[in-house]
Coordinates of C-alpha atoms in Angstrom, one line a residue:
Chain A
M3 CA 80.5 38.2 -10.4
T4 CA 82.0 35.1 -9.0
K5 CA 85.7 34.8 -10.1
I6 CA 87.8 31.1 -9.5
I7 CA 91.0 30.6 -9.6
S8 CA 91.9 26.6 -10.7
F9 CA 94.5 24.0 -10.4
E10 CA 94.6 20.8 -12.6
S11 CA 97.7 18.6 -12.3
S12 CA 96.5 14.8 -12.7
A13 CA 98.4 13.7 -15.3
D14 CA 101.4 15.4 -17.9
E15 CA 99.6 18.9 -18.0
T16 CA 100.6 21.5 -15.2
S17 CA 97.6 23.9 -15.6
V18 CA 96.0 26.8 -13.7
A19 CA 93.5 28.9 -14.9
I20 CA 90.7 32.1 -13.9
V21 CA 87.0 31.7 -14.8
E22 CA 84.5 33.9 -14.7
D23 CA 80.7 32.1 -13.6
G24 CA 81.4 28.4 -15.0
C25 CA 81.8 30.0 -18.7
T26 CA 83.9 33.3 -18.9
I27 CA 88.0 32.7 -19.4
L28 CA 89.9 35.4 -17.9
S29 CA 93.2 32.8 -18.4
N30 CA 94.1 29.2 -18.7
A31 CA 98.3 28.8 -18.6
V32 CA 99.0 25.1 -19.2
A33 CA 102.4 23.8 -19.4
T34 CA 102.9 20.6 -21.3
Q35 CA 105.0 17.6 -20.4
I36 CA 104.4 15.5 -23.9
N37 CA 108.2 16.3 -25.8
S38 CA 109.7 14.5 -22.0
H39 CA 106.8 11.7 -22.1
Q40 CA 107.2 11.2 -25.9
R41 CA 111.5 10.1 -25.0
F42 CA 109.5 6.7 -22.7
G43 CA 106.4 6.2 -24.8
G44 CA 103.9 7.3 -22.3
I45 CA 103.8 8.9 -19.6
V46 CA 106.3 8.2 -16.6
P47 CA 104.5 8.6 -13.2
E48 CA 107.6 10.0 -11.5
V49 CA 109.0 12.0 -14.4
A50 CA 105.6 13.7 -14.7
S51 CA 105.4 14.5 -11.0
R52 CA 109.2 15.9 -11.0
H53 CA 107.6 18.4 -14.1
H54 CA 104.8 19.3 -12.0
I55 CA 107.0 21.3 -9.4
E56 CA 109.2 22.5 -11.7
W57 CA 106.1 24.6 -13.5
I58 CA 103.5 25.3 -10.3
T59 CA 104.8 28.6 -10.2
R60 CA 105.5 29.5 -13.2
V61 CA 101.5 28.6 -14.5
L62 CA 100.2 30.5 -11.5
D63 CA 102.0 33.8 -12.0
D64 CA 101.0 33.4 -15.7
A65 CA 96.9 32.9 -15.3
L66 CA 97.2 35.7 -12.3
Q67 CA 98.8 38.2 -15.2
T68 CA 96.9 37.4 -17.9
A69 CA 93.9 37.7 -16.2
N70 CA 95.3 40.8 -14.4
I71 CA 93.8 39.8 -11.2
K72 CA 95.1 40.0 -7.7
P73 CA 94.0 37.2 -5.9
I74 CA 91.8 39.8 -3.5
E75 CA 89.9 40.0 -6.6
L76 CA 89.1 36.1 -6.3
D77 CA 86.0 34.2 -5.0
A78 CA 87.3 30.1 -4.4
V79 CA 89.8 28.2 -5.4
A80 CA 88.9 24.8 -7.6
V81 CA 91.6 21.9 -7.9
T82 CA 91.3 18.6 -9.0
Y83 CA 91.6 15.4 -6.4
G84 CA 91.1 12.8 -8.6
P85 CA 91.1 10.6 -10.8
G86 CA 94.9 10.6 -11.8
L87 CA 98.4 10.0 -10.9
V88 CA 98.9 10.3 -7.5
G89 CA 102.2 12.1 -7.7
S90 CA 101.0 14.1 -10.2
L91 CA 97.6 15.2 -8.4
L92 CA 99.7 16.0 -5.2
V93 CA 101.1 18.9 -7.1
G94 CA 98.2 20.8 -7.7
L95 CA 96.2 20.0 -4.7
M96 CA 99.5 20.9 -2.5
G97 CA 99.8 24.1 -4.4
A98 CA 96.0 25.3 -4.7
K99 CA 96.0 24.5 -1.0
T100 CA 98.4 26.7 0.2
F101 CA 96.8 29.4 -2.4
A102 CA 93.8 29.1 -0.7
L103 CA 95.1 29.4 2.6
A104 CA 97.5 32.2 1.9
H105 CA 94.9 34.4 0.6
N106 CA 91.7 32.9 3.2
L107 CA 90.0 31.4 0.1
P108 CA 87.2 28.6 0.2
I109 CA 88.8 25.4 -1.5
I110 CA 86.3 23.4 -4.1
P111 CA 87.6 19.9 -4.7
V112 CA 86.6 18.9 -8.4
N113 CA 86.6 15.3 -10.2
H114 CA 89.0 15.5 -13.2
L115 CA 85.8 13.9 -15.1
A116 CA 83.2 16.4 -14.4
G117 CA 85.7 18.5 -15.3
H118 CA 86.5 17.7 -18.7
I119 CA 82.2 17.5 -19.3
A120 CA 81.9 21.1 -17.7
A121 CA 84.3 22.5 -20.3
A122 CA 81.2 21.7 -22.6
N123 CA 79.9 25.5 -21.2
F124 CA 82.6 27.1 -23.0
N125 CA 81.1 26.3 -25.9
R126 CA 77.1 27.0 -25.1
P127 CA 75.2 26.0 -21.4
I128 CA 74.3 22.2 -21.1
I129 CA 70.6 22.0 -21.0
Y130 CA 69.5 19.3 -18.1
P131 CA 68.6 16.7 -18.6
A132 CA 71.9 15.8 -20.7
L133 CA 73.6 12.6 -21.4
A134 CA 78.0 12.9 -21.8
L135 CA 80.1 10.6 -23.5
M136 CA 83.3 11.4 -22.3
V137 CA 86.4 9.4 -23.9
S138 CA 90.4 9.9 -22.6
G139 CA 93.3 8.1 -22.7
G140 CA 91.9 6.9 -19.4
H141 CA 87.9 7.0 -19.7
T142 CA 85.5 6.1 -22.1
E143 CA 81.7 5.7 -20.7
L144 CA 78.6 7.4 -20.9
V145 CA 77.0 9.3 -18.1
L146 CA 73.7 10.7 -17.8
M147 CA 73.4 13.9 -15.8
R148 CA 69.7 14.2 -14.9
E149 CA 70.4 18.5 -13.0
E150 CA 73.5 20.4 -13.1
N151 CA 76.3 18.7 -10.9
N152 CA 74.7 15.0 -11.1
F153 CA 76.4 12.0 -12.6
S154 CA 75.4 8.9 -13.2
V155 CA 77.7 6.2 -15.3
L156 CA 75.5 4.0 -17.9
G157 CA 78.4 2.2 -19.3
E158 CA 81.7 2.6 -19.9
T159 CA 84.6 0.2 -20.6
R160 CA 85.2 -3.2 -20.0
D161 CA 89.2 -3.0 -20.3
D162 CA 91.3 -0.4 -22.4
A163 CA 89.6 3.4 -22.9
A164 CA 89.4 4.6 -26.3
G165 CA 92.4 7.3 -26.2
E166 CA 94.0 3.9 -24.8
S167 CA 93.7 2.3 -27.8
F168 CA 94.4 4.7 -29.9
D169 CA 97.3 5.0 -28.1
K170 CA 98.6 1.5 -28.3
V171 CA 97.5 1.3 -32.0
G172 CA 100.0 3.9 -32.2
R173 CA 102.8 2.1 -30.9
L174 CA 101.7 -0.7 -32.6
L175 CA 102.5 1.4 -35.8
K176 CA 106.0 3.4 -34.4
L177 CA 103.4 6.3 -34.3
P178 CA 105.4 9.1 -31.8
Y179 CA 103.5 9.3 -28.3
P180 CA 100.5 10.2 -27.9
A181 CA 99.2 8.6 -31.5
G182 CA 95.7 10.2 -31.4
K183 CA 95.7 12.9 -33.7
T184 CA 98.4 11.3 -36.5
I185 CA 96.0 8.4 -36.3
D186 CA 92.9 10.8 -37.2
D187 CA 95.4 12.9 -39.5
M188 CA 96.3 9.1 -41.4
A189 CA 92.8 8.1 -41.4
H190 CA 91.4 10.8 -43.6
L191 CA 94.2 9.9 -46.3
G192 CA 93.1 6.0 -46.0
Q193 CA 89.7 4.5 -46.9
A194 CA 88.1 2.2 -44.3
T195 CA 88.9 -1.5 -46.1
I196 CA 89.6 -3.8 -43.6
K197 CA 86.9 -4.8 -41.5
F198 CA 87.6 -5.1 -37.7
P199 CA 85.4 -6.5 -34.9
T200 CA 82.8 -4.0 -33.1
A201 CA 83.1 -5.4 -30.0
M202 CA 79.4 -6.2 -28.1
A203 CA 77.2 -4.0 -30.5
H204 CA 74.7 -7.0 -29.7
E205 CA 74.4 -6.8 -26.4
D206 CA 71.9 -5.4 -23.7
N207 CA 74.1 -3.0 -22.1
Y208 CA 75.5 1.0 -22.8
D209 CA 79.6 -1.1 -22.2
F210 CA 82.4 -0.7 -24.2
S211 CA 85.3 -2.8 -24.8
F212 CA 88.1 -1.8 -26.8
S213 CA 91.1 -4.8 -26.1
G214 CA 89.5 -7.2 -28.7
L215 CA 89.6 -4.4 -31.7
K216 CA 93.4 -3.6 -30.6
S217 CA 94.2 -7.6 -30.6
A218 CA 92.5 -7.7 -33.9
V219 CA 94.9 -4.4 -35.6
I220 CA 97.6 -6.2 -34.1
N221 CA 97.2 -9.2 -35.3
Y222 CA 96.3 -8.2 -38.5
V223 CA 99.7 -6.3 -38.8
H224 CA 101.9 -9.7 -37.2
H225 CA 100.2 -11.5 -39.9
A226 CA 100.6 -9.2 -42.9
E227 CA 104.6 -9.4 -41.7
Q228 CA 104.6 -12.9 -41.7
K229 CA 103.5 -13.3 -45.0
G230 CA 105.9 -10.4 -46.3
E231 CA 102.9 -8.2 -46.9
T232 CA 103.1 -4.4 -47.5
I233 CA 100.1 -2.9 -44.8
N234 CA 98.8 0.5 -46.4
R235 CA 99.1 1.9 -42.9
N236 CA 96.6 5.0 -44.0
D237 CA 93.9 1.9 -44.6
L238 CA 94.6 0.7 -41.6
A239 CA 94.6 3.7 -39.4
A240 CA 91.0 4.6 -40.8
S241 CA 90.0 1.2 -40.7
F242 CA 90.7 0.8 -37.0
Q243 CA 89.7 4.6 -36.3
N244 CA 86.2 3.7 -38.0
A245 CA 85.9 0.7 -35.2
V246 CA 86.2 2.7 -32.6
I247 CA 83.9 5.7 -33.8
D248 CA 81.4 2.3 -34.5
A249 CA 81.5 1.3 -31.4
L250 CA 81.0 4.7 -29.2
L251 CA 78.0 5.3 -32.3
G252 CA 76.4 2.2 -31.4
R253 CA 76.5 2.7 -27.0
T254 CA 75.4 6.6 -27.7
R255 CA 72.7 6.3 -30.0
R256 CA 71.3 3.4 -27.8
A257 CA 71.8 5.6 -24.8
L258 CA 70.3 8.4 -26.4
Q259 CA 67.2 6.1 -27.6
D260 CA 66.2 5.1 -23.9
F261 CA 67.3 8.1 -22.3
P262 CA 65.8 11.2 -23.8
V263 CA 67.9 14.5 -23.2
K264 CA 67.7 17.8 -24.3
S265 CA 71.2 18.3 -24.5
F266 CA 74.7 15.8 -25.7
V267 CA 78.2 16.6 -24.6
L268 CA 81.0 15.0 -26.2
A269 CA 84.3 15.4 -23.9
G270 CA 87.6 14.3 -22.9
G271 CA 90.6 14.1 -25.2
V272 CA 89.6 12.1 -27.4
A273 CA 86.5 14.5 -28.6
A274 CA 89.1 16.3 -30.4
N275 CA 89.2 13.5 -32.7
S276 CA 87.4 15.5 -36.1
Q277 CA 85.8 12.0 -37.3
L278 CA 84.3 11.3 -34.1
R279 CA 82.7 14.7 -33.4
Q280 CA 81.3 14.1 -37.4
A281 CA 80.0 11.7 -37.2
L282 CA 78.1 12.3 -33.7
A283 CA 76.9 15.9 -34.6
E284 CA 75.2 13.5 -38.0
L285 CA 73.6 11.1 -35.0
L286 CA 72.2 13.5 -32.9
E287 CA 70.5 15.0 -36.6
Q288 CA 68.3 12.0 -36.0
F289 CA 67.2 13.3 -32.2
Q290 CA 66.0 16.4 -32.7
N291 CA 65.3 17.4 -29.4
T292 CA 68.7 17.0 -28.4
Q293 CA 71.5 19.8 -28.7
F294 CA 74.6 18.6 -29.2
I295 CA 77.4 20.2 -27.2
P296 CA 80.7 19.1 -27.7
V297 CA 83.9 20.6 -25.9
P298 CA 85.8 23.3 -27.7
Q299 CA 88.2 21.7 -29.5
L300 CA 91.0 23.4 -27.7
Y301 CA 89.8 22.7 -24.2
T302 CA 88.8 18.6 -24.9
G303 CA 92.3 17.7 -23.3
D304 CA 93.9 18.8 -19.8
N305 CA 93.3 21.9 -18.4
A306 CA 92.4 24.2 -15.6
A307 CA 89.6 26.3 -17.4
M308 CA 87.5 22.7 -17.4
V309 CA 88.2 22.7 -13.3
G310 CA 87.6 26.1 -12.8
A311 CA 83.9 25.6 -14.7
A312 CA 83.2 22.5 -12.7
G313 CA 84.2 24.3 -9.6
Y314 CA 80.9 26.8 -10.3
W315 CA 79.0 23.9 -9.7
N316 CA 80.7 22.8 -6.6
Y317 CA 80.6 26.8 -5.5
K318 CA 76.9 27.0 -6.3
K319 CA 76.4 24.1 -3.7
K320 CA 78.6 25.5 -1.6
K321 CA 80.5 22.3 -1.3
F322 CA 83.9 23.3 -0.1
A323 CA 86.7 21.2 1.1
G324 CA 89.1 21.9 4.4
L325 CA 93.1 22.6 4.3
D326 CA 93.3 18.2 4.7
L327 CA 91.4 17.7 1.3
N328 CA 94.0 14.4 0.5
T329 CA 94.1 12.9 -3.4
N330 CA 91.7 10.7 -4.7
P331 CA 93.6 8.8 -7.4
G332 CA 90.5 5.9 -8.2
L333 CA 87.6 9.0 -7.6
D334 CA 84.7 8.0 -9.9
F335 CA 81.3 8.9 -10.7
E336 CA 78.5 6.6 -9.7
L337 CA 77.1 3.5 -10.9
L338 CA 73.4 4.6 -12.3
E339 CA 70.9 2.2 -10.0
S340 CA 69.0 0.1 -11.6
Chain B
M270 CA 112.8 38.0 11.5
K271 CA 110.0 35.5 11.6
I272 CA 110.7 32.4 10.5
L273 CA 108.5 29.4 9.4
A274 CA 110.5 26.2 9.0
F275 CA 109.2 23.1 8.3
D276 CA 109.9 19.1 6.7
T277 CA 108.7 16.3 5.2
S278 CA 111.1 14.7 3.6
N279 CA 110.6 11.5 5.4
Q280 CA 107.7 10.3 8.2
P281 CA 108.5 12.3 10.4
L282 CA 106.6 16.1 10.1
T283 CA 108.1 19.3 11.1
V284 CA 106.6 22.1 11.5
S285 CA 108.8 25.3 13.6
L286 CA 108.5 29.0 14.0
A287 CA 111.5 31.1 15.1
E288 CA 112.5 34.4 15.7
D289 CA 115.5 35.1 14.2
N290 CA 117.6 32.2 16.0
Q291 CA 115.0 31.5 18.6
V292 CA 112.6 28.7 18.2
K293 CA 109.5 29.6 19.4
R294 CA 107.4 26.9 18.7
V295 CA 107.8 23.2 17.4
F296 CA 104.5 21.1 16.0
S297 CA 106.3 17.2 15.5
T298 CA 104.8 14.4 14.6
N299 CA 106.1 10.9 13.7
E300 CA 102.8 9.2 13.1
A301 CA 102.1 7.6 9.7
R302 CA 100.1 9.7 8.1
N303 CA 100.1 11.5 4.8
H304 CA 101.7 14.9 4.9
S305 CA 99.1 16.0 2.1
I306 CA 96.8 15.9 4.9
Q307 CA 98.6 17.0 7.5
L308 CA 101.1 20.1 6.5
L309 CA 98.5 22.9 6.1
P310 CA 96.6 22.3 8.8
A311 CA 99.4 22.0 11.0
I312 CA 101.1 25.3 9.8
Q313 CA 98.1 26.9 9.8
E314 CA 97.6 26.0 13.7
T315 CA 101.2 26.4 14.7
I316 CA 101.3 29.8 13.4
A317 CA 97.3 30.4 15.1
A318 CA 98.7 30.0 18.5
Q319 CA 101.7 31.6 18.2
N320 CA 99.2 34.8 17.5
W321 CA 100.6 35.1 14.1
T322 CA 100.1 35.8 10.5
L323 CA 101.0 34.3 7.7
T324 CA 101.7 38.1 6.3
D325 CA 104.1 37.9 9.2
I326 CA 106.7 35.7 7.9
D327 CA 109.9 37.1 6.7
R328 CA 111.3 33.6 5.6
I329 CA 110.4 30.5 4.7
I330 CA 112.9 27.6 5.7
V331 CA 112.1 24.1 3.7
A332 CA 114.4 20.9 4.1
Q333 CA 115.7 20.5 0.1
G334 CA 116.4 17.2 0.3
P335 CA 117.1 14.0 -0.1
G336 CA 114.5 11.7 1.2
S337 CA 110.9 10.7 0.3
F338 CA 110.6 12.0 -3.7
T339 CA 107.1 12.2 -2.6
G340 CA 107.6 13.8 1.1
L341 CA 109.9 16.1 -0.5
R342 CA 107.3 17.5 -3.2
I343 CA 104.7 18.1 -0.6
G344 CA 106.7 20.4 1.5
I345 CA 107.9 22.1 -1.6
T346 CA 105.0 22.9 -3.3
V347 CA 103.6 24.8 0.2
A348 CA 107.0 25.7 0.5
K349 CA 107.3 27.3 -3.3
V350 CA 103.5 28.5 -3.4
L351 CA 103.3 30.8 -0.3
A352 CA 106.7 32.4 -1.0
D353 CA 105.8 33.0 -4.4
T354 CA 102.0 34.3 -3.9
L355 CA 103.1 35.7 -0.4
K356 CA 106.4 37.7 -1.4
I357 CA 108.7 35.7 1.5
D358 CA 112.1 34.9 1.2
L359 CA 112.5 31.3 0.7
V360 CA 115.5 28.9 1.7
G361 CA 115.9 25.3 1.7
V362 CA 118.7 23.1 3.6
S363 CA 119.9 19.9 3.2
S364 CA 117.4 17.3 4.9
L365 CA 120.8 15.5 6.1
A366 CA 122.4 18.9 7.3
V367 CA 119.4 19.0 9.5
L368 CA 120.2 16.1 11.4
A369 CA 123.7 16.2 11.4
E370 CA 123.1 20.0 12.8
Q371 CA 121.2 18.4 16.3
V372 CA 124.5 16.3 17.3
T373 CA 127.4 17.8 18.9
S374 CA 130.4 15.5 18.0
Q375 CA 134.2 16.6 17.2
G376 CA 133.7 13.5 15.6
L377 CA 132.6 12.6 12.1
I378 CA 128.7 12.6 11.5
V379 CA 127.0 10.1 9.3
P380 CA 123.3 11.1 8.7
L381 CA 121.6 8.5 6.4
F382 CA 118.3 7.5 5.1
N383 CA 117.1 4.1 3.5
A384 CA 117.0 3.9 -0.5
R385 CA 116.5 0.3 -0.6
N386 CA 118.5 -2.0 -2.5
E387 CA 121.9 -1.6 0.1
N388 CA 121.7 2.0 -0.9
V389 CA 121.4 5.0 1.5
F390 CA 121.0 9.2 0.6
A391 CA 123.4 10.2 3.0
G392 CA 126.6 12.4 4.2
V393 CA 129.4 12.9 6.1
Y394 CA 129.6 15.9 8.1
R395 CA 132.2 17.1 10.8
E396 CA 131.6 20.5 13.4
G397 CA 129.1 22.2 10.5
N398 CA 130.5 21.2 7.8
N399 CA 129.8 18.6 4.6
I400 CA 133.1 16.9 3.8
L401 CA 131.6 14.2 1.8
A402 CA 128.5 15.5 -0.4
D403 CA 125.1 14.3 0.7
A404 CA 124.6 11.7 -2.8
H405 CA 122.8 8.5 -3.3
Q406 CA 125.0 6.0 -2.9
P407 CA 125.9 2.1 -1.9
I408 CA 126.2 1.8 1.6
A409 CA 129.3 -0.2 0.4
N410 CA 130.8 2.9 -0.7
L411 CA 130.3 5.5 1.9
F412 CA 131.5 2.7 4.8
N413 CA 134.4 2.4 2.0
W414 CA 135.5 5.7 2.4
L415 CA 134.7 6.4 6.5
Q416 CA 137.5 3.7 6.7
T417 CA 139.5 5.9 5.6
Y418 CA 139.2 8.1 8.5
D419 CA 139.9 6.9 12.1
E420 CA 137.8 9.4 14.3
P421 CA 134.6 9.1 16.1
I422 CA 131.6 8.1 13.7
I423 CA 128.2 9.0 15.2
F424 CA 125.1 7.4 12.4
L425 CA 121.9 9.1 12.7
G426 CA 118.6 8.6 10.7
D427 CA 117.6 5.2 9.4
T428 CA 119.6 3.3 11.5
D429 CA 117.7 0.3 12.7
V430 CA 118.6 -1.1 9.3
F431 CA 122.1 -0.6 9.1
S432 CA 122.9 -1.6 13.1
A433 CA 124.4 -4.7 12.6
L434 CA 126.2 -4.2 9.5
I435 CA 127.6 -0.6 11.6
T436 CA 129.2 -2.5 14.0
E437 CA 130.5 -5.3 12.2
T438 CA 132.2 -3.1 9.7
F439 CA 133.2 0.0 12.8
G440 CA 133.2 -2.2 15.8
A441 CA 133.5 0.7 19.1
R442 CA 134.0 3.5 16.7
A443 CA 131.0 3.6 16.0
H444 CA 128.1 4.9 17.7
M445 CA 124.5 5.3 16.5
L446 CA 121.4 7.3 17.7
T447 CA 118.0 5.3 16.9
P448 CA 115.4 7.1 14.6
S449 CA 113.2 7.7 17.3
E450 CA 116.2 9.7 18.5
S451 CA 116.7 11.3 14.8
L452 CA 113.6 12.8 14.2
P453 CA 114.1 16.4 12.9
D454 CA 113.7 19.1 16.4
G455 CA 112.7 22.4 14.3
Q456 CA 116.1 24.1 15.7
G457 CA 119.1 22.4 13.3
I458 CA 116.5 23.4 10.2
V459 CA 116.2 27.2 11.6
S460 CA 119.5 27.5 12.5
L461 CA 121.1 26.0 9.4
G462 CA 118.5 28.3 7.3
I463 CA 119.0 31.7 9.1
Q464 CA 122.6 31.8 7.6
A465 CA 121.8 30.9 3.9
S466 CA 120.8 33.7 1.2
P467 CA 117.0 32.8 0.2
V468 CA 116.8 31.8 -3.6
I469 CA 116.9 33.9 -6.3
N470 CA 114.1 32.5 -8.6
I471 CA 111.4 30.8 -6.7
A472 CA 110.4 28.6 -10.1
D473 CA 113.9 27.1 -10.1
F474 CA 113.7 26.2 -7.1
N475 CA 113.1 22.2 -6.4
P476 CA 113.3 19.0 -4.9
Q477 CA 117.4 17.4 -4.4
Y478 CA 116.1 14.4 -5.2
L479 CA 119.3 12.8 -5.7
R480 CA 118.3 10.3 -8.0
K481 CA 117.2 10.4 -11.5
T482 CA 114.6 8.4 -12.1
Q483 CA 115.1 4.8 -13.2
A484 CA 113.2 5.9 -16.8
E485 CA 115.3 8.5 -17.1
L486 CA 119.1 6.7 -16.6
N487 CA 117.6 4.2 -19.1
W488 CA 116.4 6.0 -21.0
L489 CA 120.2 8.5 -21.0
A490 CA 122.3 5.1 -21.3
A491 CA 120.8 4.6 -24.9
H492 CA 120.4 8.0 -25.8
P493 CA 123.9 9.5 -25.2
G494 CA 124.3 13.3 -25.9
E495 CA 120.4 13.7 -26.4
D496 CA 119.6 14.7 -23.5
N497 CA 117.1 18.5 -23.9
P498 CA 115.8 19.4 -20.5
E499 CA 115.1 22.6 -21.8
N500 CA 113.0 20.5 -24.3
Y501 CA 110.9 18.8 -22.4
V502 CA 107.7 20.9 -20.8
F503 CA 106.6 24.2 -22.9
E504 CA 103.7 26.1 -21.8
V505 CA 101.2 26.1 -24.9

């Protein structure tokens, strides 16, 4: 049994977890700064960094206590070193490296995006080759995994991330930040009566674009305001969400057709969206040889347990780092070589 | 008492080991390299060179600020996690007091860090006492305060940026140490930290930024009386 303690602090969650063999969560302490950043309508990096250092030892102590594990029982320390906000990443990175030095444990560097995908293992084991749709506030990409711990990007967003477009539309509708959950709830109460464009639906690639959709929503609202018309906010939310999901679905269908895979993973913060989960479950019914493995809703947001899951992949391959490991805020997967 | 002390509050990086007030070993560099890369290897190598282990350490002393926000967080995260996980006493000292401690003078000692836009992080010290509290302030305010005294003044820290202004304002009464003469020497931090009582709650030990973020200042101005720090972060 391999026990890994993991650290995650790339954005506005400070988290430490202990995970066994990459799939069994012994503890997952998460401190969220959401109430703080709601004051500003989005994450303020310096404020986020300050909160991380206020919470780092609290979540560390909680993770050890909840799992009832002593440092001597651990095998390695995994940590997110990118992508993310550099000041935020630094606190988790320094905390993890310090813990590793104190207890003479190897350090496993983890790509935050790999962490999101690895969280599917908390649902059931990913079978390879696999395809992942990674959707969050910072990323929207289709990732091919020919084998475990091997990632190639098939396509990604050319402008806004899907989650970012939810937040921007949320700001337009004066919804609290982050807006994803509220828009999802509103969409359930409304009808998708407004036809928004689904960008790039006919282009021959796997890329996404959401800025055109965002502009169309803004124009729609401004146009209605100018004419003094009241808009049905729930219908607007439903129409917007539909357009996002249509775009995600279209690209996913194309990728699944071109790359026959054994499992399909839905990961990232936007994977919590109930309508997206439902729509993808229906799409996957057309692909009988592909198992649908959405990340459990509880682990779609940022958390350290997912870092422990991805860290285990690196642990098995002995991909360790030294005490001089630094952050890599722009870290990404390689593009697929064509 | 075996002591591990380090200062990452500005570009210089200093790690020192001491037995009580006697410094045994100092690692120091002023290269513009990332403290995030250098600090832990420096701690590991310095301790190994002294034939000590981390578990021998009885007290950690860290420069708590003011200084570079990122630099402070690097040093203080290391200090907090080490102290927390190895149950070592933790002491924080002012990064400005550390510099003042290195100077022998009966006059006024003014360590200062450039905070841009004609602002400084600075305090005024006399024979080990902080007679004007460390603060983020316009340099004009600091100079006005100093002009109410007629003692000799020693400036140190980021003096290069302000040297013309200092000479113009205080003339021969002012003496300046250059930035390279103002590097933390590894002794000042030990002398200060050995006298202090360890912090009681390590989780509550945080950098002394001495400045709120601009986003918070703007928000507070627009929302008087609504600040509720206890509510901002919570465990889920």
